[in-house]
Amino acid sequence: MKPLLEDIKQELKAKNIYLSHQRLKVLECLIQNHCHPTAEELFIGLHKDMPTLSKTTVYNTLRILAESDLVRTITIEGNESRYDIVTGDHGHFKCGSCGMIFDFPIDFDSLLTKELIRFKIIEKNIYFKGLCPECISNKQKIK
Amino acid sequence: MKPLLEDIKQELKAKNIYLSHQRLKVLECLIQNHCHPTAEELFIGLHKDMPTLSKTTVYNTLRILAESDLVRTITIEGNESRYDIVTGDHGHFKCGSCGMIFDFPIDFDSLLTKELIRFKIIEKNIYFKGLCPECISNKQKIK
DNA sequence: TGTAGAATTGTAATGATTACAATTATTATA
DNA sequence: TATAATAATTGTAATCATTACAATTCTACA
Ligand SMILES: [Mn+2]
Ligand SMILES: [Mn+2]
Ligand SMILES: [Zn+2]
Ligand SMILES: [Zn+2]
């Protein structure tokens, strides 16, 4: 599940991708924050300790990591991409009230219907929208 | 599954949404083309017969229809929204070679894990990416 | 140490979508 | 039917995430 930085470093070396200071910081941030941040959020968080960091570098790094399958790009909203260091199959739930994104497990085998038998599946994505338990109970209180 | 224009007209009337000429044409186009078009594609297709049509109207119409749950917004790529007149639960497969988007059935009950038991699910989305049978066989020929 | 190649940076460009104000169409009312 | 109020459409400008690009800086290797 949760990947270790050391393992990722190994994979990067194996794929001949140079691990610069900036790239390392982006990776660390993704590993520590499983909140599926946007590029902007990553930039803001990293910029505090790295005032010279460029937003372009954040985007470049995320693209390289995604192309190497070390990061998964999540598109839920259409006007923003989010990034997930957990690349294994799992679903995402976005709460429409607080905006939080939750992971949940998925049995992908049960999804493979006969209609897809002749298709080659490379990437699988599932996301739900609705209300998280916290926000549901908050609404109850207001009533 | 495939909705009829008459049924949609009824629903619009029930929801007090005025069915203008432009909105009707957008709906007709979505019903006739199950290719999950973008707003741009809809605009180009409709503009031939309706030179006065504005792209803003296409966007406005799609937003209203989506808010009324008569159209489903599909975000697969992140830099473009696509629209589907079929609002019932089903999955989408996008071929990375030809770009076509295919529908496939989904057993959503099998997705409801205990982790989501306290969440209120309002919208469910599944999309896969990969290669369609046609493009797979085309690759074989090249070899 | 010098140099070629790669990474980073800052800025400008792109492109989808939205905001807005003016115009046009529809509906309700007299 | 004429009039006024309301709603929809249109064209243009603005927004905002992302990308392109050229200049600068860094890294690895001889
Ligand atoms: Mn996740
Ligand atoms: Mn569909
Ligand atoms: Zn919530
Ligand atoms: Zn294909």
Coordinates of N, CA and C in Angstrom, one line a residue, chain A residues 9-71:
Chain A
K9 N 12.9 5.6 -4.3 CA 14.3 6.0 -4.8 C 14.9 4.9 -5.6
Q10 N 14.7 3.6 -5.2 CA 15.2 2.5 -6.0 C 14.6 2.5 -7.4
E11 N 13.3 2.6 -7.4 CA 12.6 2.6 -8.7 C 13.0 3.7 -9.6
L12 N 13.2 4.9 -9.0 CA 13.7 6.0 -9.9 C 15.1 5.7 -10.4
K13 N 15.9 5.1 -9.6 CA 17.3 4.8 -10.1 C 17.2 3.8 -11.2
A14 N 16.3 2.8 -11.0 CA 16.2 1.7 -12.0 C 15.7 2.3 -13.3
K15 N 14.8 3.3 -13.2 CA 14.3 3.9 -14.4 C 15.1 5.1 -14.9
N16 N 16.3 5.3 -14.2 CA 17.2 6.3 -14.7 C 16.6 7.7 -14.6
I17 N 15.8 7.9 -13.6 CA 15.3 9.3 -13.4 C 16.0 9.9 -12.2
Y18 N 16.7 11.0 -12.5 CA 17.5 11.7 -11.5 C 16.7 12.3 -10.4
L19 N 17.1 12.0 -9.2 CA 16.3 12.4 -8.0 C 16.9 13.7 -7.5
S20 N 16.4 14.8 -8.0 CA 16.9 16.1 -7.5 C 16.3 16.5 -6.2
H21 N 16.9 17.5 -5.6 CA 16.3 18.0 -4.3 C 14.8 18.3 -4.5
Q22 N 14.5 19.0 -5.5 CA 13.1 19.4 -5.7 C 12.2 18.2 -5.9
R23 N 12.6 17.3 -6.7 CA 11.8 16.1 -6.9 C 11.6 15.3 -5.6
L24 N 12.7 15.2 -4.8 CA 12.7 14.5 -3.6 C 11.6 15.1 -2.6
K25 N 11.6 16.5 -2.6 CA 10.7 17.2 -1.7 C 9.3 16.9 -2.1
V26 N 9.0 17.0 -3.4 CA 7.6 16.7 -3.9 C 7.2 15.3 -3.5
L27 N 8.1 14.3 -3.7 CA 7.8 13.0 -3.3 C 7.5 12.9 -1.8
E28 N 8.4 13.5 -1.0 CA 8.2 13.4 0.5 C 6.8 14.0 0.9
C29 N 6.5 15.1 0.2 CA 5.2 15.7 0.5 C 4.1 14.8 0.2
L30 N 4.2 14.1 -1.0 CA 3.1 13.2 -1.4 C 3.0 12.0 -0.4
I31 N 4.1 11.6 0.1 CA 4.1 10.4 1.0 C 3.6 10.8 2.4
Q32 N 3.9 12.0 2.8 CA 3.4 12.4 4.1 C 2.0 12.9 4.1
N33 N 1.5 13.4 3.0 CA 0.1 13.9 2.9 C -0.7 13.0 2.0
H34 N -1.5 12.2 2.6 CA -2.3 11.3 1.7 C -3.6 12.0 1.4
C35 N -3.6 13.3 1.3 CA -4.9 14.1 1.1 C -5.1 14.3 -0.4
H36 N -4.3 13.7 -1.3 CA -4.5 13.9 -2.7 C -4.4 15.4 -3.1
P37 N -3.3 16.0 -2.9 CA -3.2 17.4 -3.1 C -3.1 17.8 -4.6
T38 N -3.5 19.0 -4.9 CA -3.3 19.5 -6.2 C -1.8 20.0 -6.4
A39 N -1.5 20.3 -7.6 CA -0.1 20.9 -7.9 C 0.0 22.2 -7.1
E40 N -1.0 23.0 -7.1 CA -1.0 24.3 -6.4 C -0.7 24.1 -4.9
E41 N -1.5 23.1 -4.3 CA -1.3 22.8 -2.9 C 0.1 22.3 -2.6
L42 N 0.6 21.5 -3.4 CA 2.0 21.0 -3.2 C 2.9 22.2 -3.2
F43 N 2.8 23.0 -4.2 CA 3.6 24.2 -4.4 C 3.6 25.1 -3.2
I44 N 2.4 25.4 -2.7 CA 2.3 26.3 -1.5 C 3.0 25.7 -0.3
G45 N 2.7 24.4 -0.1 CA 3.3 23.7 1.0 C 4.8 23.7 1.0
L46 N 5.4 23.4 -0.2 CA 6.8 23.3 -0.3 C 7.5 24.6 -0.4
H47 N 6.8 25.6 -0.9 CA 7.4 26.9 -1.1 C 7.9 27.6 0.2
K48 N 7.2 27.2 1.3 CA 7.6 27.8 2.6 C 9.1 27.5 3.0
D49 N 9.4 26.2 2.7 CA 10.8 25.8 3.1 C 11.7 25.9 1.9
M50 N 11.2 26.2 0.7 CA 12.0 26.2 -0.5 C 11.6 27.4 -1.3
P51 N 11.9 28.6 -0.9 CA 11.4 29.8 -1.6 C 11.8 29.9 -3.1
T52 N 12.8 29.2 -3.5 CA 13.2 29.3 -4.9 C 12.5 28.3 -5.8
L53 N 11.7 27.5 -5.2 CA 11.0 26.5 -6.0 C 10.0 27.1 -7.0
S54 N 10.0 26.6 -8.2 CA 9.1 27.1 -9.2 C 7.9 26.1 -9.4
K55 N 6.8 26.7 -9.6 CA 5.6 25.9 -9.8 C 5.7 25.0 -11.0
T56 N 6.4 25.5 -12.0 CA 6.7 24.7 -13.2 C 7.4 23.4 -12.8
T57 N 8.3 23.5 -11.9 CA 9.1 22.3 -11.5 C 8.1 21.3 -10.8
V58 N 7.2 21.8 -10.0 CA 6.2 20.9 -9.4 C 5.4 20.2 -10.5
Y59 N 4.9 20.9 -11.5 CA 4.2 20.3 -12.6 C 5.1 19.3 -13.4
N60 N 6.3 19.7 -13.7 CA 7.2 18.8 -14.4 C 7.5 17.5 -13.6
T61 N 7.7 17.7 -12.3 CA 8.0 16.5 -11.5 C 6.8 15.6 -11.4
L62 N 5.6 16.1 -11.3 CA 4.4 15.3 -11.2 C 4.2 14.6 -12.6
R63 N 4.5 15.2 -13.7 CA 4.3 14.6 -14.9 C 5.3 13.4 -15.1
I64 N 6.5 13.6 -14.7 CA 7.5 12.6 -14.8 C 7.2 11.4 -13.9
L65 N 6.8 11.7 -12.7 CA 6.4 10.6 -11.8 C 5.2 9.9 -12.3
A66 N 4.2 10.6 -12.8 CA 3.0 9.9 -13.3 C 3.4 9.0 -14.5
E67 N 4.2 9.6 -15.4 CA 4.6 8.8 -16.6 C 5.4 7.5 -16.2
S68 N 6.1 7.6 -15.0 CA 6.8 6.4 -14.5 C 5.9 5.5 -13.7
D69 N 4.7 5.9 -13.5 CA 3.7 5.1 -12.7 C 4.1 5.1 -11.2
L70 N 4.8 6.1 -10.8 CA 5.1 6.2 -9.4 C 4.1 7.1 -8.7
V71 N 3.3 7.8 -9.5 CA 2.3 8.7 -8.9 C 1.0 8.5 -9.8

